[in-house]
Each structure stands twice: as structure tokens, then as C-alpha cells.
CSV table of C-alpha atoms in Angstrom, one decimal:
chain,number,residue,atom,x,y,z
A,135,MET,CA,0.0,0.0,0.0
A,136,ASP,CA,1.5,3.4,-1.0
A,137,GLN,CA,2.7,5.9,1.6
A,138,GLN,CA,0.2,8.6,0.5
A,139,PHE,CA,-2.7,6.3,1.4
A,140,ASN,CA,-1.0,5.5,4.8
A,141,PHE,CA,-0.8,9.2,5.5
A,142,TYR,CA,-4.5,9.8,4.8
A,143,ALA,CA,-5.4,6.8,6.9
A,144,ARG,CA,-3.4,8.3,9.8
A,145,ILE,CA,-5.0,11.7,9.3
A,146,CYS,CA,-8.4,10.0,9.2
A,147,GLY,CA,-7.8,8.4,12.6
A,148,LYS,CA,-6.3,11.6,14.1
A,149,LEU,CA,-9.2,13.8,13.0
A,150,LEU,CA,-11.7,11.4,14.4
A,151,GLY,CA,-9.6,11.6,17.6
A,152,ASP,CA,-7.7,14.5,19.1
A,153,GLY,CA,-6.7,16.2,15.9
A,154,CYS,CA,-8.3,19.3,14.5
A,155,ILE,CA,-7.8,21.9,11.8
A,156,VAL,CA,-7.9,25.5,13.0
A,157,LYS,CA,-8.6,28.6,10.8
A,158,GLN,CA,-8.4,32.2,12.0
A,159,GLY,CA,-10.3,34.7,9.9
A,160,ASN,CA,-9.0,34.8,6.3
A,161,ARG,CA,-5.8,33.0,7.1
A,162,LYS,CA,-5.1,29.6,5.7
A,163,PRO,CA,-5.9,26.6,8.0
A,164,ARG,CA,-3.4,24.7,10.1
A,165,PHE,CA,-3.5,21.2,11.4
A,166,GLN,CA,-2.8,20.5,15.1
A,167,PHE,CA,-3.2,18.0,17.9
A,168,MET,CA,-2.2,18.0,21.6
A,169,HIS,CA,-1.7,15.4,24.3
A,170,ARG,CA,-1.2,15.6,28.0
A,171,THR,CA,2.4,15.5,29.3
A,172,GLU,CA,2.0,11.8,30.3
A,173,ASP,CA,1.3,11.0,26.7
A,174,PHE,CA,4.3,12.8,25.2
A,175,GLY,CA,5.3,9.5,23.7
A,176,LEU,CA,2.1,9.4,21.7
A,177,ALA,CA,2.7,12.9,20.5
A,178,GLN,CA,6.1,11.9,19.3
A,179,TYR,CA,4.9,8.8,17.7
A,180,CYS,CA,2.3,10.6,15.6
A,181,HIS,CA,4.6,13.5,14.7
A,182,GLU,CA,7.2,11.0,13.4
A,183,ARG,CA,4.7,9.3,11.1
A,184,LEU,CA,3.2,12.6,9.7
A,185,GLN,CA,6.2,14.8,9.4
A,186,ASP,CA,7.2,13.5,5.9
A,187,PHE,CA,3.9,14.7,4.5
A,188,LEU,CA,3.1,17.9,6.4
A,189,PRO,CA,5.3,20.8,7.7
A,190,LEU,CA,4.9,20.0,11.4
A,191,SER,CA,6.6,21.5,14.5
A,192,PRO,CA,7.9,18.9,17.0
A,193,PRO,CA,5.9,18.4,20.2
A,194,THR,CA,6.1,21.6,22.1
A,195,TYR,CA,5.5,21.9,25.8
A,196,SER,CA,2.6,24.2,26.9
A,197,ARG,CA,1.3,25.3,30.3
A,198,VAL,CA,-2.2,26.7,30.6
A,199,VAL,CA,-3.8,28.4,33.6
A,200,ASP,CA,-6.8,26.4,34.8
A,201,MET,CA,-8.3,27.6,38.1
A,202,ARG,CA,-10.5,24.5,38.2
A,203,LEU,CA,-7.5,22.3,38.9
A,204,ILE,CA,-5.8,21.9,42.3
A,205,LYS,CA,-2.5,23.0,40.9
A,206,GLN,CA,-4.4,25.7,38.9
A,207,TYR,CA,-2.7,24.9,35.6
A,208,SER,CA,-2.6,22.1,33.0
A,209,GLU,CA,0.3,20.8,31.0
A,210,ARG,CA,0.4,19.4,27.5
A,211,TYR,CA,2.4,18.9,24.3
A,212,ILE,CA,1.2,20.6,21.1
A,213,VAL,CA,2.1,19.6,17.5
A,214,GLN,CA,1.1,22.3,15.0
A,215,SER,CA,1.6,22.6,11.2
A,216,LYS,CA,2.4,25.5,9.0
A,217,THR,CA,0.0,26.1,6.1
A,218,HIS,CA,0.0,23.6,3.3
A,219,PRO,CA,-2.3,22.8,0.3
A,220,THR,CA,-3.1,19.4,1.7
A,221,ILE,CA,-4.3,20.9,5.0
A,222,THR,CA,-6.5,23.4,3.0
A,223,ASN,CA,-8.0,20.5,1.1
A,224,LEU,CA,-8.6,18.5,4.4
A,225,TYR,CA,-10.2,21.6,5.9
A,226,GLU,CA,-12.7,21.8,3.1
A,227,THR,CA,-13.5,18.1,3.5
A,228,TRP,CA,-13.8,18.0,7.3
A,229,TYR,CA,-15.1,21.6,7.9
A,230,PRO,CA,-17.3,22.4,4.9
A,231,GLN,CA,-19.2,25.2,6.7
A,232,GLY,CA,-16.4,26.1,9.2
A,233,LYS,CA,-17.6,23.4,11.6
A,234,LYS,CA,-16.3,19.9,11.9
A,235,VAL,CA,-18.5,17.2,10.5
A,236,ILE,CA,-17.6,13.6,9.7
A,237,PRO,CA,-17.0,13.2,6.0
A,238,PHE,CA,-18.2,9.6,5.5
A,239,ASP,CA,-17.0,9.4,1.9
A,240,PHE,CA,-13.5,10.1,3.2
A,241,LEU,CA,-13.9,7.5,5.9
A,242,GLU,CA,-15.2,5.0,3.3
A,243,SER,CA,-11.8,5.4,1.5
A,244,TYR,CA,-9.3,5.7,4.4
A,245,LEU,CA,-10.8,4.2,7.6
A,246,ASN,CA,-8.6,1.0,7.8
A,247,GLU,CA,-7.1,-0.8,10.7
A,248,GLU,CA,-4.3,1.7,11.1
A,249,ALA,CA,-6.8,4.6,11.1
A,250,LEU,CA,-8.9,2.7,13.7
A,251,SER,CA,-5.8,2.3,15.9
A,252,TRP,CA,-4.9,6.0,15.7
A,253,TRP,CA,-8.5,6.9,16.6
A,254,TYR,CA,-8.6,4.4,19.5
A,255,GLN,CA,-5.3,5.7,20.9
A,256,ASP,CA,-6.7,9.2,21.0
A,257,ASP,CA,-10.3,8.7,22.1
A,258,GLY,CA,-10.6,5.1,23.2
A,259,HIS,CA,-9.9,2.8,26.1
A,260,VAL,CA,-10.6,-0.7,27.3
A,261,LYS,CA,-12.3,-1.1,30.7
A,262,ILE,CA,-10.9,-3.9,32.8
A,263,VAL,CA,-13.0,-5.5,35.5
A,264,ASN,CA,-11.5,-8.3,37.7
A,265,GLY,CA,-8.9,-9.0,35.1
A,266,THR,CA,-11.4,-9.3,32.3
A,267,MET,CA,-11.8,-6.9,29.4
A,268,ASN,CA,-15.4,-5.6,30.1
A,269,LYS,CA,-15.8,-3.2,27.1
A,270,VAL,CA,-14.1,-1.0,24.6
A,271,ILE,CA,-15.2,2.7,24.7
A,272,LEU,CA,-14.7,5.2,21.9
A,273,SER,CA,-15.5,8.7,23.2
A,274,THR,CA,-17.6,10.0,20.4
A,275,ASP,CA,-19.8,12.3,22.5
A,276,SER,CA,-18.7,15.3,20.5
A,277,PHE,CA,-20.3,13.8,17.4
A,278,THR,CA,-24.0,14.0,16.7
A,279,ALA,CA,-26.3,11.1,17.4
A,280,LEU,CA,-26.8,10.6,13.6
A,281,GLU,CA,-23.1,10.7,13.0
A,282,ASN,CA,-22.6,8.0,15.6
A,283,GLU,CA,-25.3,5.8,14.1
A,284,GLN,CA,-23.5,6.1,10.7
A,285,LEU,CA,-20.2,5.3,12.4
A,286,ILE,CA,-21.7,2.1,13.8
A,287,GLN,CA,-22.9,1.1,10.4
A,288,LEU,CA,-19.5,1.8,8.8
A,289,LEU,CA,-17.6,0.0,11.5
A,290,PHE,CA,-19.8,-3.1,10.9
A,291,LYS,CA,-19.5,-2.8,7.1
A,292,LYS,CA,-15.7,-2.5,7.2
A,293,PHE,CA,-14.7,-4.7,10.2
A,294,LYS,CA,-17.9,-6.6,11.2
A,295,LEU,CA,-17.7,-4.9,14.6
A,296,ARG,CA,-21.0,-4.6,16.5
A,297,PHE,CA,-20.7,-1.3,18.4
A,298,SER,CA,-23.7,0.3,20.2
A,299,ILE,CA,-24.3,3.7,21.7
A,300,ASP,CA,-24.4,4.3,25.4
A,301,GLY,CA,-26.3,7.0,27.4
A,302,GLN,CA,-23.3,9.4,27.0
A,303,ASN,CA,-23.4,9.2,23.2
A,304,ARG,CA,-20.2,7.0,23.1
A,305,LEU,CA,-19.6,4.0,21.0
A,306,ILE,CA,-19.3,0.8,23.1
A,307,LEU,CA,-18.2,-2.7,22.2
A,308,TYR,CA,-19.4,-5.2,24.8
A,309,ASP,CA,-19.0,-8.7,23.2
A,310,GLN,CA,-16.0,-10.4,24.7
A,311,PHE,CA,-14.6,-11.9,21.4
A,312,GLN,CA,-15.3,-8.7,19.5
A,313,ILE,CA,-13.3,-6.8,22.1
A,314,ILE,CA,-10.4,-9.3,21.7
A,315,TYR,CA,-10.7,-9.1,17.9
A,316,PHE,CA,-10.8,-5.3,17.9
A,317,LEU,CA,-7.7,-5.0,20.1
A,318,LYS,CA,-5.9,-7.5,17.8
A,319,LEU,CA,-6.8,-5.3,14.8
A,320,VAL,CA,-5.4,-2.2,16.3
A,321,SER,CA,-2.3,-3.7,18.1
A,322,PRO,CA,0.3,-3.4,15.2
A,323,TRP,CA,0.0,0.4,15.4
A,324,LEU,CA,-0.1,1.0,19.1
A,325,SER,CA,2.5,3.4,20.3
A,326,PRO,CA,4.7,2.1,23.2
A,327,ALA,CA,3.2,5.0,25.2
A,328,MET,CA,-0.2,3.4,24.9
A,329,LYS,CA,0.5,0.0,26.5
A,330,ARG,CA,-2.4,0.7,28.9
A,331,LYS,CA,-4.8,0.5,26.0
A,332,ALA,CA,-3.5,-2.9,24.8
A,333,ALA,CA,-5.3,-6.2,25.3
A,334,VAL,CA,-4.7,-8.0,28.6
A,335,THR,CA,-4.3,-11.8,28.9
A,336,LEU,CA,-7.5,-13.3,30.2
A,337,PRO,CA,-7.1,-15.7,33.1
A,338,LEU,CA,-6.9,-19.4,32.2
A,339,LYS,CA,-9.8,-20.9,34.0
A,340,PRO,CA,-9.9,-24.7,34.2
A,341,ILE,CA,-13.0,-26.5,32.9
A,342,ALA,CA,-14.7,-29.0,35.1
A,343,LYS,CA,-14.5,-32.7,34.1
A,344,ARG,CA,-18.3,-33.0,34.4
A,345,THR,CA,-20.1,-30.0,32.9
A,346,THR,CA,-23.3,-28.9,31.2
A,347,VAL,CA,-23.3,-27.6,27.7
A,348,TYR,CA,-26.2,-26.0,25.9
A,349,LEU,CA,-26.5,-26.7,22.2
A,350,PRO,CA,-29.0,-25.6,19.5
A,351,SER,CA,-32.0,-27.9,19.4
A,352,ALA,CA,-31.1,-28.7,15.8
A,353,ILE,CA,-28.2,-30.7,17.2
A,354,SER,CA,-29.8,-33.9,18.5
A,355,LEU,CA,-27.6,-36.3,20.5
A,356,ARG,CA,-28.3,-39.8,21.7
A,357,ARG,CA,-24.9,-40.4,23.4
A,358,PRO,CA,-23.9,-36.8,24.4
A,359,THR,CA,-20.6,-37.6,26.1
A,360,ALA,CA,-19.3,-39.8,23.4
A,361,GLU,CA,-20.6,-37.7,20.5
A,362,ILE,CA,-19.3,-34.4,21.9
A,363,ASN,CA,-15.9,-35.8,22.7
A,364,GLU,CA,-15.6,-37.1,19.1
A,365,LYS,CA,-16.4,-33.7,17.7
A,366,LEU,CA,-14.1,-31.7,20.0
A,367,VAL,CA,-11.1,-32.7,17.7
A,368,ASN,CA,-12.4,-30.0,15.4
A,369,LEU,CA,-11.2,-27.4,17.9
A,370,HIS,CA,-7.7,-27.9,16.4
A,371,SER,CA,-8.9,-26.2,13.2
A,372,LEU,CA,-9.0,-22.9,15.2
A,373,LEU,CA,-5.3,-23.0,16.0
A,374,CYS,CA,-2.5,-21.5,14.0
A,375,GLU,CA,0.4,-23.7,12.8
A,376,GLU,CA,2.2,-23.5,16.1
A,377,LYS,CA,-0.9,-25.0,17.6
A,378,LYS,CA,-0.8,-22.8,20.7
A,379,LEU,CA,-2.5,-19.6,19.5
A,380,VAL,CA,-6.0,-19.2,18.0
A,381,CYS,CA,-6.0,-17.7,14.5
A,382,LEU,CA,-8.2,-14.8,15.4
A,383,HIS,CA,-9.0,-13.6,11.8
A,384,THR,CA,-10.1,-17.1,10.8
A,385,VAL,CA,-12.1,-17.6,14.0
A,386,PHE,CA,-13.8,-14.2,13.6
A,387,ASN,CA,-15.0,-15.2,10.1
A,388,ASP,CA,-16.2,-18.6,11.3
A,389,PHE,CA,-17.9,-17.4,14.4
A,390,GLU,CA,-19.3,-14.0,13.5
A,391,GLN,CA,-22.6,-15.3,12.2
A,392,LEU,CA,-22.8,-18.1,14.8
A,393,ALA,CA,-22.2,-15.8,17.7
A,394,SER,CA,-24.6,-13.2,16.5
A,395,VAL,CA,-27.6,-15.5,16.5
A,396,LYS,CA,-29.8,-14.7,19.5
A,397,ASN,CA,-32.8,-16.4,21.1
A,398,THR,CA,-32.0,-19.8,19.7
A,399,THR,CA,-33.7,-22.7,21.4
A,400,THR,CA,-31.1,-24.9,23.2
A,401,VAL,CA,-31.0,-28.2,24.9
A,402,GLY,CA,-28.7,-28.9,27.9
A,403,TYR,CA,-26.5,-31.9,28.1
A,404,GLN,CA,-24.5,-33.0,31.1
A,405,ILE,CA,-21.3,-34.6,29.9
A,406,VAL,CA,-17.8,-35.7,30.9
A,407,ILE,CA,-15.1,-34.0,28.8
A,408,GLN,CA,-11.9,-35.9,28.3
A,409,GLU,CA,-8.8,-34.3,29.9
A,410,PRO,CA,-7.0,-33.3,26.6
A,411,TYR,CA,-10.1,-31.5,25.4
A,412,ARG,CA,-10.7,-29.8,28.7
A,413,LYS,CA,-7.3,-28.2,28.4
A,414,LEU,CA,-7.8,-27.3,24.8
A,415,LEU,CA,-11.2,-25.8,25.5
A,416,ALA,CA,-9.8,-23.8,28.4
A,417,ARG,CA,-7.1,-22.4,26.1
A,418,VAL,CA,-9.4,-21.5,23.3
A,419,ARG,CA,-11.9,-19.9,25.7
A,420,GLN,CA,-9.1,-17.9,27.2
A,421,GLN,CA,-8.0,-16.5,23.9
A,422,THR,CA,-11.5,-15.9,22.4
A,423,GLY,CA,-13.8,-15.2,25.3
A,424,PHE,CA,-16.3,-17.7,23.8
A,425,SER,CA,-18.4,-19.9,26.1
A,426,VAL,CA,-17.8,-23.7,26.2
A,427,SER,CA,-21.3,-24.2,24.7
A,428,LEU,CA,-20.6,-22.0,21.7
A,429,LEU,CA,-17.2,-23.7,21.1
A,430,VAL,CA,-18.9,-27.2,21.3
A,431,SER,CA,-21.6,-26.0,18.9
A,432,TYR,CA,-18.9,-24.9,16.4
A,433,CYS,CA,-17.4,-28.4,16.5
A,434,PHE,CA,-20.6,-29.8,15.2
A,435,ILE,CA,-20.7,-27.5,12.1
A,436,ALA,CA,-17.0,-27.3,11.4
């Protein structure tokens, strides 16, 4: 993929996040972004990857009086551009009436995994509860409700991610495997300064020898323990060549439709799972967040 496309993908993510284009009076517009002092590393990371395309100043320290704070000032690093024809064109695209709007035609072209990662690093975070990734939040409260609905549709169209909107007009991803998959998508472009936004390793919870699984009623079993253990060999198809890690891209495609089906009638089976499959099920569950019942269901259709 050419460097010019990569530049526009990064700009796409930055303008969805903390980036903006400022214009004073009849002057030509300038691109800028700022980060708190703790995130100086992110400011550097973005500057380094944009400076070959735009005339940017290096991250510059700024201290602003803010009487609302205990120390009565805030600190940040600002990166600002000089004027440039590319910035003028971007301003006309993102600020057609002098006010920022989301240009969905632009996003259709340039919102790829790297753009998603830049946006997430600016305005997103993953909430951890008891060692488990509870949800991914994209702080989109500055966008209109209609823009957020369109973003949800576009994110599903491009990445099959099922975001929803919370009461604060933010985009939220709740599904465990979708959270894992989202963080896998953005991970190649995470700045070292953004380690706090990376995926955490889920706890490896053992699976009981005797357990109950719930399968779609279309799967009818006469000898549940024997038939399920026979099918569990299909779990190996989810692993990469090294046989230790789940191939998330493959799994996402296989499970996206299966996991999205709601209100399916199920039948419970109490079974005894053989030890090798208990270990394998525990490992796959740890890496995907899928329930044992869903993994067993997959084994019958694989």
C-alpha cells in the first residue's frame, strides 16, 4: 500500500480523535493536535509518522492556567503545522461550513485498521473488571447522534464490529470476542506509550470434568458424552500452525454469524469431557472469550 494512502489513513484516525484543523479569519488553516504530558510518547509517535507529509513542528510543551484544577494549571504537548495545500483540502472536507463534520465518503476510503488504531489511541480505552476486558469505549460524545449511528454502520461494514451507543453518546463494544478481535486489529500500530490500551491476557480458567453444555436444538444427541468428545477434535482447526494460539482472523469469520444468532432454542447436556479436550477448550476460551457451549456448537458444524 502506498505511503500517501497510509498518510491519509493516519490523518483520518487523528481527525476522528484529538486532531483538528484551525482557521483564523481569512488565514489559511493549520492542522494541530495536543496530548497531556503523560502521553508525550504518543505525540512523538504521531509526529514522526506525519512529518514527511506535512510541515509540522515537533511536540512543544505548553502550560495553561486552569483555576478548576488543584495545581491551577494544565500541561500538554502541542504539535502544529504550517500552512499547506493538503491541509487546506482537508479543511474543506472536514469543515465544509467552518464546523467539523464527519466526511463519510473520506472514511469509506481511508478508515482502515491503522486509522482505527490512531482513533482508538486518542479517544478510546478498554475497561478492565476483575482481570477481564469488560468493554471498549470510543469517546464520540462530540459527534451528533446521527453521525454515531452512521459510524456504527460503517464499522460493521468494514470490520464486522458490532458497536452500540451508550447513554453518553459514546460507541461501546461489549461482546468479549469482539473486544479481543478489535484489540488484535489495532495492536500493530499501538504506540509504546499506549500500553495501557492494549489487550490483557485473560485468566486461564480450568473446565470441570463434568459440565453442562447448551447446544442448539437442531443438534440432537443420543450419546452426548461420546458424540461431543468425538467432535471436539475440530477445535484444532481454530489454531495456527504452532498449535498454541488461536487464529483470530479465521475464528472471527467462522464465528461472526454463529455468535450473533440470538434467542436460539437450546438443549442442555450434562457430559464428561476428556482431559486433553478440557485443556484445549480452556485455552481456546481464554483467547477468544467464547463460552464452552458456543465452542462445542462450532465443533458440530465445522
